[in-house]
CSV table of C-alpha atoms in Angstrom, one decimal:
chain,number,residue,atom,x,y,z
A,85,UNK,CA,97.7,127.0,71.3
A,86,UNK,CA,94.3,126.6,71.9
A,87,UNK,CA,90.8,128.5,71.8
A,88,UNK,CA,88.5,128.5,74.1
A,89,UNK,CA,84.4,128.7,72.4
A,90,UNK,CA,85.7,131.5,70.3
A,91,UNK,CA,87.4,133.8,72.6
A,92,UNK,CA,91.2,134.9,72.5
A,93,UNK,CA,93.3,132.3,71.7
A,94,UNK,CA,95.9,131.3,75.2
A,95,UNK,CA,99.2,129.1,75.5
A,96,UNK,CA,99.8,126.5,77.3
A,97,UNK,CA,101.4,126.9,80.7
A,98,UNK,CA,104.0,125.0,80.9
A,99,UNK,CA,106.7,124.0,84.2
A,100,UNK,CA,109.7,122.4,84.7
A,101,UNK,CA,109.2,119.4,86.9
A,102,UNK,CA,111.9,116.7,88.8
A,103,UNK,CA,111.9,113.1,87.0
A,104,UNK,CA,114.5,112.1,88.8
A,105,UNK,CA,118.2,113.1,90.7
A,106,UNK,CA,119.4,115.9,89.4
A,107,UNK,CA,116.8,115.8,85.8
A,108,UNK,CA,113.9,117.3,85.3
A,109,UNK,CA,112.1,118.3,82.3
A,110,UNK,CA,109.5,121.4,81.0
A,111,UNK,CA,105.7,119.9,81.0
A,112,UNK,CA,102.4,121.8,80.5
A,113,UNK,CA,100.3,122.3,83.4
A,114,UNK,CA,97.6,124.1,82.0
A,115,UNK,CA,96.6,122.9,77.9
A,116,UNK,CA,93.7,121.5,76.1
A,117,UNK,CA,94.1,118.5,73.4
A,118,UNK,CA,92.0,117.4,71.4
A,119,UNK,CA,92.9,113.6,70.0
A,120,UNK,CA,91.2,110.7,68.2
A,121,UNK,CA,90.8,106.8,68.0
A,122,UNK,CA,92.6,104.8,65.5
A,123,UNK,CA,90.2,102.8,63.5
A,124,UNK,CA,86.5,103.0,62.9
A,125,UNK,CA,84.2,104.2,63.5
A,126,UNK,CA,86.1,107.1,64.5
A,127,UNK,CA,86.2,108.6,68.1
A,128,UNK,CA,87.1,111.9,69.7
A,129,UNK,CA,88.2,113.3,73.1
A,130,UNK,CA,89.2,116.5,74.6
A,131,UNK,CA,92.2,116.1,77.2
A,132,UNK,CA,92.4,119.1,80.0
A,133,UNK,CA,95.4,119.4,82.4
A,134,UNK,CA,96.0,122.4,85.0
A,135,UNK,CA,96.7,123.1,88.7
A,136,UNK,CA,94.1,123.1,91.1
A,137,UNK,CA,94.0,125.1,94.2
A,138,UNK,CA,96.6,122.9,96.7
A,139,UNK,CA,98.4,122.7,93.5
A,140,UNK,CA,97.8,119.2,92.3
A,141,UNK,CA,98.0,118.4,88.8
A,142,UNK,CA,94.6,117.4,87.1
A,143,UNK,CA,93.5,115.6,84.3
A,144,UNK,CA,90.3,116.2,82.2
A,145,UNK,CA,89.0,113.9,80.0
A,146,UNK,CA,86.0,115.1,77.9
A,147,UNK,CA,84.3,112.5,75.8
A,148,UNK,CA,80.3,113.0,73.5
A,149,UNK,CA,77.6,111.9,75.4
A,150,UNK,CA,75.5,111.0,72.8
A,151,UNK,CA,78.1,108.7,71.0
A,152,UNK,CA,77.8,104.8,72.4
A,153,UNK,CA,80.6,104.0,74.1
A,154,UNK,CA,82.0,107.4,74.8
A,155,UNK,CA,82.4,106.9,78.3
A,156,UNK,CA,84.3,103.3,78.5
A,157,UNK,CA,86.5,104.7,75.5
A,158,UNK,CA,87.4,107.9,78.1
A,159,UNK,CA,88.4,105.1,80.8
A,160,UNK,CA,90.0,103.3,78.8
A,161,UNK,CA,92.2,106.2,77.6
A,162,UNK,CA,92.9,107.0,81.4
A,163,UNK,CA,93.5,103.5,82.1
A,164,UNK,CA,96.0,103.0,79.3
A,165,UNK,CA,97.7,106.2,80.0
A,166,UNK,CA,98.3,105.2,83.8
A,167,UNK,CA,99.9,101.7,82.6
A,168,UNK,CA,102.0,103.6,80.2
A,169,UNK,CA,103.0,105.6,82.8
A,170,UNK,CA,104.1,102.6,85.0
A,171,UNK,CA,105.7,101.1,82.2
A,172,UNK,CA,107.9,104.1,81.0
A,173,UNK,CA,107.8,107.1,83.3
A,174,UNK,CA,110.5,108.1,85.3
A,175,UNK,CA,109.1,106.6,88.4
A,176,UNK,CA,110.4,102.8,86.9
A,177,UNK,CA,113.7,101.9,88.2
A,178,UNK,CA,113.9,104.9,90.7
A,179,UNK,CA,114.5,105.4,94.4
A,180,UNK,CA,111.9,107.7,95.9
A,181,UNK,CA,109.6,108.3,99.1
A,182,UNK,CA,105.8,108.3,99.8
A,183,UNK,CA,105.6,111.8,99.0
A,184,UNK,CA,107.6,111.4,95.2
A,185,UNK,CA,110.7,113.3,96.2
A,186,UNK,CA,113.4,111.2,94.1
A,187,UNK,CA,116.2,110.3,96.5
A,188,UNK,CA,119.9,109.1,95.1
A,189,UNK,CA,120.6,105.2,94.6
A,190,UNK,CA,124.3,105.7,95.2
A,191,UNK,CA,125.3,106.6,98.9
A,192,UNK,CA,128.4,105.2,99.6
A,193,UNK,CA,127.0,102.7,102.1
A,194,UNK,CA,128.3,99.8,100.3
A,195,UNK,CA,132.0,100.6,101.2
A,196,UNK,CA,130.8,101.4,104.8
A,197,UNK,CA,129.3,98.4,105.8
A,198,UNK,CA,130.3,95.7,108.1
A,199,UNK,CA,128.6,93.0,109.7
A,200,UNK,CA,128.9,89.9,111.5
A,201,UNK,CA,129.8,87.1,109.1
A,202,UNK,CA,126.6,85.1,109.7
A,203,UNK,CA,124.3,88.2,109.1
A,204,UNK,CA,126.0,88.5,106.1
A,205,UNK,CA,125.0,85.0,105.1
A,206,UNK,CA,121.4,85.8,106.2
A,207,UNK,CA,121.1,89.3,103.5
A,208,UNK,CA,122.6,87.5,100.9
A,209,UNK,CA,120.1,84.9,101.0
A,210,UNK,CA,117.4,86.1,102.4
A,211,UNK,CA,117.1,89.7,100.7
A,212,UNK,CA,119.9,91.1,98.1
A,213,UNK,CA,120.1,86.9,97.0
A,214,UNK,CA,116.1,86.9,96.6
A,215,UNK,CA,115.9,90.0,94.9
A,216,UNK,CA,118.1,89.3,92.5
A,217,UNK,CA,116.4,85.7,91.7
A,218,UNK,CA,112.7,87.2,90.9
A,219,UNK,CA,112.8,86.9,87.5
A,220,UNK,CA,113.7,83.2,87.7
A,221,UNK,CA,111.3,82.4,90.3
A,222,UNK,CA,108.6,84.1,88.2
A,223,UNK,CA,109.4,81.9,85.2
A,224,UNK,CA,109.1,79.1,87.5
A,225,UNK,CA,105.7,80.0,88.6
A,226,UNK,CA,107.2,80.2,92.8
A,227,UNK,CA,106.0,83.6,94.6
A,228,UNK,CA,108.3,86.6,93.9
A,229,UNK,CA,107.4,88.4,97.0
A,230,UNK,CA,108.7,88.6,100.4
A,231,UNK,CA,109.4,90.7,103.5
A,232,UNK,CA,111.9,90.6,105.9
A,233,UNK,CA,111.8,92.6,109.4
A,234,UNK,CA,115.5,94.2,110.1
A,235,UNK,CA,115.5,94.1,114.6
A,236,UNK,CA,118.4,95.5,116.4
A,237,UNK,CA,119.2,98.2,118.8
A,238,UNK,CA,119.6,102.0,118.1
A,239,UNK,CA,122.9,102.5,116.4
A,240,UNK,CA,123.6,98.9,114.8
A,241,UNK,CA,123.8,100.0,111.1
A,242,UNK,CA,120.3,99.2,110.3
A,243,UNK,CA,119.7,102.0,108.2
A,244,UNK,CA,123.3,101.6,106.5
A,245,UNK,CA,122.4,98.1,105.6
A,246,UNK,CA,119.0,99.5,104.2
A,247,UNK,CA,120.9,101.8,101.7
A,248,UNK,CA,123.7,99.5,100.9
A,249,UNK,CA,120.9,97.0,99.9
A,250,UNK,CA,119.1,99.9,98.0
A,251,UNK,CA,122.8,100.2,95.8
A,252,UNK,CA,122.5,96.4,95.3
A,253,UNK,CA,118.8,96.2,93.9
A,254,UNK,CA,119.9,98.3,90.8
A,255,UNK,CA,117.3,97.2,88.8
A,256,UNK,CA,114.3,97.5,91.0
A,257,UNK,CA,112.0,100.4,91.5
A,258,UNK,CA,112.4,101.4,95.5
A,259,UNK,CA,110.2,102.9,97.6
A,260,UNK,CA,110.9,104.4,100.9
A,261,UNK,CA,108.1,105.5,103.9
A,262,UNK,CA,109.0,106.9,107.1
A,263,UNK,CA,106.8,107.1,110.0
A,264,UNK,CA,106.1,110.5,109.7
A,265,UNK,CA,104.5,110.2,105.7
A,266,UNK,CA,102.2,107.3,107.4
A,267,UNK,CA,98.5,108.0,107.3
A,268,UNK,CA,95.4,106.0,106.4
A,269,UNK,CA,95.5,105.3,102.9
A,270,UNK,CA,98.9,105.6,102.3
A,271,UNK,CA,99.9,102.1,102.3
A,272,UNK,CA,97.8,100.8,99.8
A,273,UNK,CA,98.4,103.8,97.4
A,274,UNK,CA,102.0,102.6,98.0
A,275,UNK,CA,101.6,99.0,97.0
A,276,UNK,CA,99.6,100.0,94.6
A,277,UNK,CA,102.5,102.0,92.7
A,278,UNK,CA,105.0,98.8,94.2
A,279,UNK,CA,102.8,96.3,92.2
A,280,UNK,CA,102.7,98.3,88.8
A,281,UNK,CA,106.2,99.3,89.0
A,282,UNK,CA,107.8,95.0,90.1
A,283,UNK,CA,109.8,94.4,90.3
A,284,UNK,CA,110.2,96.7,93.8
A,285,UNK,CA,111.7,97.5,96.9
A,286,UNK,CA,108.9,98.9,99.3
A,287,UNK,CA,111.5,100.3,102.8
A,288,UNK,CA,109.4,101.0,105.8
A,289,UNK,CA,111.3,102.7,108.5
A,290,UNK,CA,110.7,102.2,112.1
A,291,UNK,CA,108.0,99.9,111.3
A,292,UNK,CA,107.0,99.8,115.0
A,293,UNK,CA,106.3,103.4,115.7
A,294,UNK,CA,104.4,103.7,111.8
A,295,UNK,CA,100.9,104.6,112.2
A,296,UNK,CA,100.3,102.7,115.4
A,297,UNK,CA,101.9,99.2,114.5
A,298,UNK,CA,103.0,98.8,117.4
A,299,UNK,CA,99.5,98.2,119.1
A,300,UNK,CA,98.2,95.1,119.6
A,301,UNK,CA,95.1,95.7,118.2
A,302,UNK,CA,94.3,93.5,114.6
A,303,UNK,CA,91.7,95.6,113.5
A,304,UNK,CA,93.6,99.1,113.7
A,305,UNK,CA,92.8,101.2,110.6
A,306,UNK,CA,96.7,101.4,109.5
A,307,UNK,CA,97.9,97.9,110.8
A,308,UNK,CA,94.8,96.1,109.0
A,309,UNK,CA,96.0,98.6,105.9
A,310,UNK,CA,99.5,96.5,105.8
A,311,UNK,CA,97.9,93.2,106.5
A,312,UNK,CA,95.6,93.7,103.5
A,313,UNK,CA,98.5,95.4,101.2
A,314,UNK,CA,100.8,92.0,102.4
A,315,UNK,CA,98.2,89.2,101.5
A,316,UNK,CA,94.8,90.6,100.0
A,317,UNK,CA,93.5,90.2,97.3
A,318,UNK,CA,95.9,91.6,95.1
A,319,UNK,CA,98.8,90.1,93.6
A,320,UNK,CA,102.1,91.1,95.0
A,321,UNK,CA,104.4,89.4,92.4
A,322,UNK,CA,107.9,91.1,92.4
A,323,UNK,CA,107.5,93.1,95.7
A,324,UNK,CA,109.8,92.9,98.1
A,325,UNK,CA,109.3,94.5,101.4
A,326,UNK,CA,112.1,95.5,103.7
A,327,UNK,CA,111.1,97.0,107.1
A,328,UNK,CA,113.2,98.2,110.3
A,329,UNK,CA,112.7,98.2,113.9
A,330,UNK,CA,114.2,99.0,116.9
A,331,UNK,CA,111.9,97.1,119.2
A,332,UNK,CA,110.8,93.5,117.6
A,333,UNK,CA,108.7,93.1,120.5
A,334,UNK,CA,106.6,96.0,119.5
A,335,UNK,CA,105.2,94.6,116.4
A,336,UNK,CA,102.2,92.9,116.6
A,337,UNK,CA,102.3,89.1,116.0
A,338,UNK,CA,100.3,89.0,112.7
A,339,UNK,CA,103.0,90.9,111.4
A,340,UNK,CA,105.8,89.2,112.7
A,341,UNK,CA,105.5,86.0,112.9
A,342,UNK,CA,103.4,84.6,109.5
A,343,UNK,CA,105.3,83.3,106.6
A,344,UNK,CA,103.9,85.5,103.2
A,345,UNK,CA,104.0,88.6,105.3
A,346,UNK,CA,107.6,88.3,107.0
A,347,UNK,CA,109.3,85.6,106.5
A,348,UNK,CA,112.5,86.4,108.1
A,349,UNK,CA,113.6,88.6,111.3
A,350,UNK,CA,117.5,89.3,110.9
A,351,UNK,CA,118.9,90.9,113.9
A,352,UNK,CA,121.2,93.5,113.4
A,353,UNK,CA,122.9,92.6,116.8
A,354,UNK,CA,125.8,95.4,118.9
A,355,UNK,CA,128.9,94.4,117.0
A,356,UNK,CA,131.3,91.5,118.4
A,357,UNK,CA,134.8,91.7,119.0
A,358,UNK,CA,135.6,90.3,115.4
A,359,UNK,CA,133.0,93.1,113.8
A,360,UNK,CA,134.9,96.0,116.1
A,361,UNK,CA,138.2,94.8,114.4
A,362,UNK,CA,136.7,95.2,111.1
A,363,UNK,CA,134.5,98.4,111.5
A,364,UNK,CA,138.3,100.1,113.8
A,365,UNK,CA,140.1,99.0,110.5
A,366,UNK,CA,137.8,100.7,108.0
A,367,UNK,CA,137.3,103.4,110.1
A,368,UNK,CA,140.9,104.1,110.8
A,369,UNK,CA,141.7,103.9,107.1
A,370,UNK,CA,139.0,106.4,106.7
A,371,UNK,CA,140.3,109.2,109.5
A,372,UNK,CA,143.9,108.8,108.1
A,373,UNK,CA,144.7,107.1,111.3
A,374,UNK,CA,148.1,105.2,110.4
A,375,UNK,CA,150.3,102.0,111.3
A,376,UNK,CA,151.0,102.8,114.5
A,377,UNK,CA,146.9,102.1,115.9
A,378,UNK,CA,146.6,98.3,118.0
A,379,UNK,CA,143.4,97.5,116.6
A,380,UNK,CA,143.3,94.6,118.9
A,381,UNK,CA,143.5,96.6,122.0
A,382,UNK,CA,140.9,99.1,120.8
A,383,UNK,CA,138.6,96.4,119.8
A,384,UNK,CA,139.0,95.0,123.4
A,385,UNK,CA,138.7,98.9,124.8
A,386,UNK,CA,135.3,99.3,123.1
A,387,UNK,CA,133.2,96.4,124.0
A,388,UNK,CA,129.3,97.3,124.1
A,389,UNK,CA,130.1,100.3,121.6
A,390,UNK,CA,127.6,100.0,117.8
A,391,UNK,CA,129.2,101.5,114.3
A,392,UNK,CA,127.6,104.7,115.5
A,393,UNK,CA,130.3,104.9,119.0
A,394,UNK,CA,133.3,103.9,116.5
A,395,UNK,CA,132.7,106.6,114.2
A,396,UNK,CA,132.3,108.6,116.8
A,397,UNK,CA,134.8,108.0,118.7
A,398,UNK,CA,136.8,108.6,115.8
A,399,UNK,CA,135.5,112.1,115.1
A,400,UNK,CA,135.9,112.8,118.5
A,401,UNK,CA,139.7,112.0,118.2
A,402,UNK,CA,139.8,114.5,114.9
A,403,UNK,CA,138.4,117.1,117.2
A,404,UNK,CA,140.8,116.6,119.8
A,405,UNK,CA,143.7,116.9,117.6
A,406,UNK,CA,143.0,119.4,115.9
A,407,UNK,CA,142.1,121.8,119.0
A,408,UNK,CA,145.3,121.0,119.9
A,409,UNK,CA,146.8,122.5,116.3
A,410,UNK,CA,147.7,119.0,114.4
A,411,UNK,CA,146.3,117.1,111.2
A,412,UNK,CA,146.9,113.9,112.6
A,413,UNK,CA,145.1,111.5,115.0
A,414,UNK,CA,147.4,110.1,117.5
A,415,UNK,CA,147.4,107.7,120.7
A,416,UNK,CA,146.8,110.0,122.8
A,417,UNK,CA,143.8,111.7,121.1
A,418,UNK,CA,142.1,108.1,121.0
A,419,UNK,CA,142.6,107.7,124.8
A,420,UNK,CA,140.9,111.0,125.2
A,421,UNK,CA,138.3,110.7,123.1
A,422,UNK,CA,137.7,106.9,125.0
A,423,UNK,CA,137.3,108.7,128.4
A,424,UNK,CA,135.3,111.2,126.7
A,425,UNK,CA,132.7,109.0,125.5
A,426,UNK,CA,132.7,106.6,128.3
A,427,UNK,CA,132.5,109.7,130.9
A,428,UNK,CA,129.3,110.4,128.6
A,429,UNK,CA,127.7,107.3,128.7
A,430,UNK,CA,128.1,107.1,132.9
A,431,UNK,CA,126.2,110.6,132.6
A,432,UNK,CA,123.8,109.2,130.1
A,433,UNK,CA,122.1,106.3,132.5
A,434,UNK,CA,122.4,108.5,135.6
A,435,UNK,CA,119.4,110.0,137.1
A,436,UNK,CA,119.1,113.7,137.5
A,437,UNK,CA,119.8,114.5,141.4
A,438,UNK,CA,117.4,116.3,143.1
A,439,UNK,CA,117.9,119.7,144.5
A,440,UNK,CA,119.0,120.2,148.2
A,441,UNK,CA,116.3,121.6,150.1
A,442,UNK,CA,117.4,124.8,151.5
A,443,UNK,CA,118.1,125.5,155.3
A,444,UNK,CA,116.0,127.9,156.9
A,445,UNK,CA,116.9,129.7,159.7
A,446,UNK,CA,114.2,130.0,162.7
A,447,UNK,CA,112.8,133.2,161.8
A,448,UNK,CA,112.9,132.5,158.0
A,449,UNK,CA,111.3,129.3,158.7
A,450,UNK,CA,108.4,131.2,160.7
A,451,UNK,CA,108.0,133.6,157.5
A,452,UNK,CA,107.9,131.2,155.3
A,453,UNK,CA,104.7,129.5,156.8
C-alpha cells in the first residue's frame, strides 16, 4: 500500500507476466517503494513502476537533490539492479526472440536430423564442439566467441540443424532474430543482452535478406550495426553467433569472409545418395512404413529431392492410402506419390503459356478496329 502526499491510500497493481515456457509469475506494474542504503551515512530513494501508454513497463527512481551524491547512488541502484537481472532473471539460460517471446528448447529436432557424415564432423567441431569448450577457453585466456554462416539451398534442413543445436547448447542463453524483427538498433540491443547473459547463442535467420545484408554497401545503417556488434569495441566473450542463408553469395564480403566475424561457412548441401538412405530409413520408421520398403531403390528414385521432398513424399503416400480407405502405406502409394511430386516439379520450372489470340472473323475484325 502506499499514499500518495496525503490522499487516499491505493494498491499496487499487480499482473501475471511469462518468465519462461509454460511459467509465469504475478508482478506489480504500478507501486511506489521506498528503500534505503546499507551503511552510513544513510541514503534514501523512492522506486516507481507502472505502464505507460504503448504499454511498456517503467521504472522511476527518485533520489534528494540536495544530498551529495544522490544522483550516482540512483544510477548505481539502476545499474546494479540491471546486472542482477542478467545474473538471475529468467532471461539466463532461456531460448527466446528479439521481441522476448520465450520459445521451447526441446523440439524434437535432435532425433530428426541427418546429415552427410563430413558435415557432421564440421558442427561438432566448429559449433556444438566450441560451444561446449567456452569455459575452458576462457580459463585459458583464448577468445570464446565465434560465428559460423550455415549456406545451403531451400529445403536442406538448415533450420532443423539450428534447433537440434539449440537442444545441444543446454546451458547457454539463446537468442533467435528473424528478418522481419530487424530494424536499426536492434542488433546491438541484442548483443547487448548476448554479452550480459554469456555464455550465448545469438541465431540470425536468413541473414541475407535481414535488414538489407545482402547489399554491398559497407556503410549500410544495419550491416555496419553487425560489423560493430561482431568486432567493436565491446567484448564479445562467450557469444556465439550462428546465422543462416540461402544465398552465400548474397552476403557482403566483410561479413563473410573475415576470421573474428565468421569463421566458418558450412554448407548444408541437397542430400547424397548415402544421406537419402538414412533420411528414407528414419522417415519410414516414422510413417509406419514396414519391412517390405527397398530403401535402395528409393534412394536411387529420389536423386535431387532435400529432407523437405522425403517427408513429403512420405505424407503424400499417407494421403494416398488413406483416400483409398487403409492405415497403411504401401508400394503402390509410394509410386504414386513419386509421380505426384515429380509431375509437380515439371509444372514448377515451366513457364506460364500464353493465351491464344482469338480468331476474328472479317466483320468482327472490322468492328473491332
Amino acid at each position: 500500500h502506499f499514499t500518495d502526499r496525503g490522499k487516499k491510500e491505493e494498491h499496487p497493481l499487480y499482473r501475471t507476466v511469462e518468465t519462461g515456457v509454460g511459467s509465469s509469475a504475478e508482478i506489480t506494474v504500478g507501486a511506489t517503494r521506498l528503500i534505503r542504503s546499507r551503511g552510513s551515512p544513510e541514503r534514501r530513494l523512492a522506486i516507481r513502476n507502472h505502464l505507460d501508454c504503448d504499454g511498456d513497463m517503467r521504472l522511476i527512481v527518485l533520489f534528494n537533490g540536495k544530498e551529495d551524491g544522490g544522483s550516482q547512488l540512483a544510477s548505481k541502484f539502476l545499474s546494479d539492479l540491471e546486472d542482477y537481472h542478467y545474473a538471475h532473471g529468467p532471461l539466463r539460460g532461456a531460448v527466446f526472440d528479439a521481441n522476448l517471446s520465450f520459445l521451447p528448447r526441446e523440439s524434437g529436432a535432435s532425433e530428426k536430423i541427418v546429415l552427410p557424415t563430413e558435415v557432421e564432423a564440421r558442427i561438432s567441431r566448429h559449433v556444438t564442439g566450441f560451444i561446449e569448450q567456452i569455459p575452458r577457453l576462457e580459463l585459458r585466456g583464448m577468445s570464446s566467441n565465434r560465428g559460423v554462416i550455415l549456406s545451403g539451398p531451400p529445403g536442406t534442413g538448415k533450420t532443423l540443424l539450428v534447433r537440434s543445436i539449440i537442444e545441444s547448447a543446454e546451458m547457454a542463453s539463446v537468442i533467435c532474430v528473424s528478418p522481419d524483427m530487424i530494424t536499426q538498433g536492434t542488433i546491438g540491443r541484442i548483443y547487448k543482452m548476448a554479452r550480459k547473459l554469456s555464455p550465448s547463442l545469438v541465431i540470425l535467420e536468413d541473414i541475407d535478406s535481414a535488414g538489407g545484408l545482402h547489399r554491398k554497401i559497407a556503410d549500410h545503417p544495419i550491416l555496419g550495426e553487425v560489423l560493430q556488434a561482431l568486432d567493436g569495441i565491446d567484448d564479445n566473450a562467450g557469444v556465439f553467433t550462428l546465422a543462416t542463408t540461402n544465398y552465400i553469395e548474397n552476403i557482403d564480403d566483410a561479413l563473410r569472409d573475415r576470421p573474428g566475424r565468421f569463421e566458418r561457412i558450412i554448407t548444408i548441401p541437397v542430400p547424397d545418395l548415402e544421406t537419402r538412405k538414412r533420411l528414407i530409413k528414419r522417415l519410414s520408421s516414422e510413417y509406419g512404413i514396414g519391412d517390405w520398403l527397398e530403401i535402395c531403390w528409393l534412394a536411387g528414385a529420389t536423386d535431387g529431392y532435400t529432407g523437405d521432398w522425403l517427408r513429403n513424399l512420405m505424407q503424400t503416400s499417407l494421403l494416398i492410402a488413406l483416400q483409398d480407405g487403409r492405415e497403411d502405406i504401401g508400394v503402390s502409394d509410394v509410386e504414386d506419390a513419386l509421380a505426384d511430386i515429380e509431375s509437380n516439379r515439371m509444372v514448377a520450372y515451366k513457364s506460364t503459356p500464353e493465351l491464344p489470340r482469338p480468331m476474328l472473323t472479317r466483320g468482327a475484325q472490322e468492328s473491332y478496329a
